[in-house]
PDB file of C-alpha atoms in Angstrom:
ATOM      1  CA  MET D 133      -3.872  -5.561  13.178  1.00 71.00           C
ATOM      2  CA  LYS D 134      -3.574  -9.492  15.062  1.00 79.00           C
ATOM      3  CA  ARG D 135      -0.172 -11.359  14.672  1.00 86.00           C
ATOM      4  CA  HIS D 136      -0.465 -15.247  13.244  1.00 95.00           C
ATOM      5  CA  PRO D 137      -0.224 -17.440  16.164  1.00 96.00           C
ATOM      6  CA  VAL D 138       2.691 -20.035  14.362  1.00 97.00           C
ATOM      7  CA  THR D 139       4.832 -16.777  14.026  1.00 96.00           C
ATOM      8  CA  GLU D 140       3.888 -15.247  17.345  1.00 96.00           C
ATOM      9  CA  LEU D 141       5.641 -18.905  17.886  1.00 96.00           C
ATOM     10  CA  TYR D 142       8.025 -19.363  16.525  1.00 96.00           C
ATOM     11  CA  GLU D 143       9.238 -15.647  17.367  1.00 95.00           C
ATOM     12  CA  MET D 144       9.255 -15.914  21.087  1.00 93.00           C
ATOM     13  CA  CYS D 145      11.056 -19.552  20.721  1.00 94.00           C
ATOM     14  CA  GLN D 146      13.531 -18.195  19.091  1.00 95.00           C
ATOM     15  CA  LYS D 147      14.076 -15.186  21.311  1.00 94.00           C
ATOM     16  CA  LYS D 148      14.281 -17.671  24.225  1.00 92.00           C
ATOM     17  CA  ASN D 149      16.573 -20.172  22.007  1.00 94.00           C
ATOM     18  CA  LEU D 150      13.420 -23.030  22.895  1.00 94.00           C
ATOM     19  CA  LYS D 151      13.074 -25.702  19.900  1.00 96.00           C
ATOM     20  CA  VAL D 152       9.674 -25.638  18.146  1.00 97.00           C
ATOM     21  CA  GLU D 153       8.402 -29.121  16.804  1.00 97.00           C
ATOM     22  CA  PHE D 154       4.884 -29.103  15.389  1.00 98.00           C
ATOM     23  CA  VAL D 155       3.457 -32.698  14.979  1.00 98.00           C
ATOM     24  CA  ASP D 156       1.659 -33.568  11.860  1.00 97.00           C
ATOM     25  CA  LEU D 157      -1.016 -35.714  12.925  1.00 97.00           C
ATOM     26  CA  TRP D 158      -3.657 -34.985  10.659  1.00 92.00           C
ATOM     27  CA  ALA D 159      -4.046 -38.205   8.520  1.00 93.00           C
ATOM     28  CA  LYS D 160      -4.733 -40.127  11.694  1.00 94.00           C
ATOM     29  CA  ASN D 161      -6.770 -38.007  13.819  1.00 96.00           C
ATOM     30  CA  MET D 162      -6.993 -34.255  12.194  1.00 96.00           C
ATOM     31  CA  ALA D 163      -4.835 -33.377  14.577  1.00 97.00           C
ATOM     32  CA  PHE D 164      -1.746 -31.091  15.400  1.00 97.00           C
ATOM     33  CA  ASP D 165       0.736 -31.496  18.505  1.00 97.00           C
ATOM     34  CA  VAL D 166       3.073 -28.964  19.066  1.00 98.00           C
ATOM     35  CA  PHE D 167       6.267 -29.308  21.498  1.00 97.00           C
ATOM     36  CA  ILE D 168       9.011 -26.851  22.676  1.00 95.00           C
ATOM     37  CA  ASP D 169      12.197 -28.717  23.798  1.00 93.00           C
ATOM     38  CA  GLY D 170      10.799 -31.876  23.680  1.00 93.00           C
ATOM     39  CA  GLN D 171       7.599 -31.230  25.766  1.00 93.00           C
ATOM     40  CA  LEU D 172       3.788 -30.905  24.347  1.00 96.00           C
ATOM     41  CA  VAL D 173       2.628 -27.706  25.281  1.00 96.00           C
ATOM     42  CA  GLY D 174      -0.247 -27.729  22.417  1.00 96.00           C
ATOM     43  CA  THR D 175      -2.533 -29.763  20.726  1.00 97.00           C
ATOM     44  CA  ALA D 176      -5.893 -28.730  18.307  1.00 97.00           C
ATOM     45  CA  SER D 177      -7.611 -30.763  15.693  1.00 96.00           C
ATOM     46  CA  TYR D 178     -10.554 -29.246  13.028  1.00 96.00           C
ATOM     47  CA  GLY D 179     -11.832 -31.532  10.275  1.00 92.00           C
ATOM     48  CA  LEU D 180     -12.379 -28.946   7.865  1.00 95.00           C
ATOM     49  CA  LYS D 181      -8.761 -27.795   7.200  1.00 95.00           C
ATOM     50  CA  LYS D 182      -5.587 -29.076   8.106  1.00 96.00           C
ATOM     51  CA  GLU D 183      -4.350 -25.282   8.430  1.00 96.00           C
ATOM     52  CA  VAL D 184      -6.884 -24.261  10.909  1.00 96.00           C
ATOM     53  CA  ALA D 185      -5.634 -27.439  12.900  1.00 97.00           C
ATOM     54  CA  HIS D 186      -1.910 -26.232  12.895  1.00 97.00           C
ATOM     55  CA  ASN D 187      -2.810 -22.338  13.598  1.00 97.00           C
ATOM     56  CA  ARG D 188      -5.247 -23.601  16.982  1.00 97.00           C
ATOM     57  CA  ALA D 189      -2.501 -26.144  18.088  1.00 97.00           C
ATOM     58  CA  ALA D 190       0.069 -22.675  17.534  1.00 97.00           C
ATOM     59  CA  LYS D 191      -2.228 -20.853  19.524  1.00 96.00           C
ATOM     60  CA  ASN D 192      -2.819 -23.364  22.414  1.00 96.00           C
ATOM     61  CA  ALA D 193       0.571 -23.523  22.587  1.00 96.00           C
ATOM     62  CA  LEU D 194       1.049 -19.749  23.314  1.00 95.00           C
ATOM     63  CA  ASP D 195      -1.857 -19.898  25.822  1.00 94.00           C
ATOM     64  CA  ASN D 196       0.221 -22.738  27.727  1.00 94.00           C
ATOM     65  CA  ILE D 197       4.122 -21.445  26.919  1.00 91.00           C
ATOM     66  CA  GLY D 198       4.133 -19.548  30.380  1.00 84.00           C
ATOM     67  CA  LYS D 199       4.257 -22.577  32.828  1.00 81.00           C
ATOM     68  CA  ILE D 200       6.450 -23.918  31.039  1.00 74.00           C
ATOM     69  CA  LEU D 201       8.860 -21.226  30.922  1.00 75.00           C
ATOM     70  CA  GLY D 202       7.564 -20.389  34.733  1.00 76.00           C
ATOM     71  CA  GLU D 203       8.932 -23.971  35.186  1.00 68.00           C
ATOM     72  CA  LYS D 204      12.260 -23.662  33.388  1.00 63.00           C
ATOM     73  CA  ALA D 205      12.700 -20.136  35.121  1.00 53.00           C
ATOM     74  CA  SER D 206      11.957 -21.661  38.418  1.00 53.00           C
ATOM     75  CA  ALA D 207      13.792 -24.304  37.903  1.00 51.00           C
ATOM     76  CA  HIS D 208      17.386 -22.697  36.730  1.00 47.00           C
ATOM     77  CA  ASP D 209      16.636 -19.640  38.510  1.00 47.00           C
ATOM     78  CA  GLN D 210      20.880 -18.188  39.488  1.00 45.00           C
ATOM     79  CA  GLY D 211      21.437 -21.892  39.209  1.00 47.00           C
ATOM     80  CA  VAL D 212      21.390 -22.647  42.794  1.00 41.00           C
ATOM     81  CA  PRO D 213      18.844 -25.371  43.849  1.00 44.00           C
ATOM     82  CA  ALA D 214      15.946 -25.024  45.823  1.00 43.00           C
ATOM     83  CA  ILE D 215      16.306 -25.440  49.906  1.00 38.00           C
ATOM     84  CA  LYS D 216      12.779 -26.147  51.187  1.00 41.00           C
ATOM     85  CA  LEU D 217      13.673 -25.053  54.942  1.00 40.00           C
ATOM     86  CA  THR D 218      11.080 -26.058  57.754  1.00 42.00           C
ATOM     87  CA  CYS D 219      10.095 -23.882  61.092  1.00 43.00           C
ATOM     88  CA  MET D 220      10.382 -25.633  64.426  1.00 46.00           C
ATOM     89  CA  VAL D 221       9.236 -24.555  67.943  1.00 47.00           C
ATOM     90  CA  ASN D 222       9.572 -26.685  70.824  1.00 47.00           C
ATOM     91  CA  ASN D 223       9.579 -29.673  68.614  1.00 48.00           C
ATOM     92  CA  LEU D 224       6.731 -28.300  66.712  1.00 51.00           C
ATOM     93  CA  LYS D 225       6.796 -27.820  63.000  1.00 48.00           C
ATOM     94  CA  CYS D 226       4.699 -24.061  62.319  1.00 43.00           C
ATOM     95  CA  GLU D 227       2.577 -23.568  60.166  1.00 44.00           C
TER      96      GLU D 227
END
């Protein structure tokens, strides 16, 4: 049996200590936006049912959350800032 996207999103974010916020835009444009830690990660609209728009926004956020988590992980890896190295041979940049 497939898990409900809203439940799955909340559970995933709870495990990773991330804040989830659904913004109800139904009255304005029949849509929902999903923010995780203040960053927009999902959106969906559906003109016939508010619940469907909510579920689709959660699914869209689940589809995109890997990008967000990947960026956070790489930015915080071992607490060491990234260092960019440039290779030089005979005063020419290596490719």
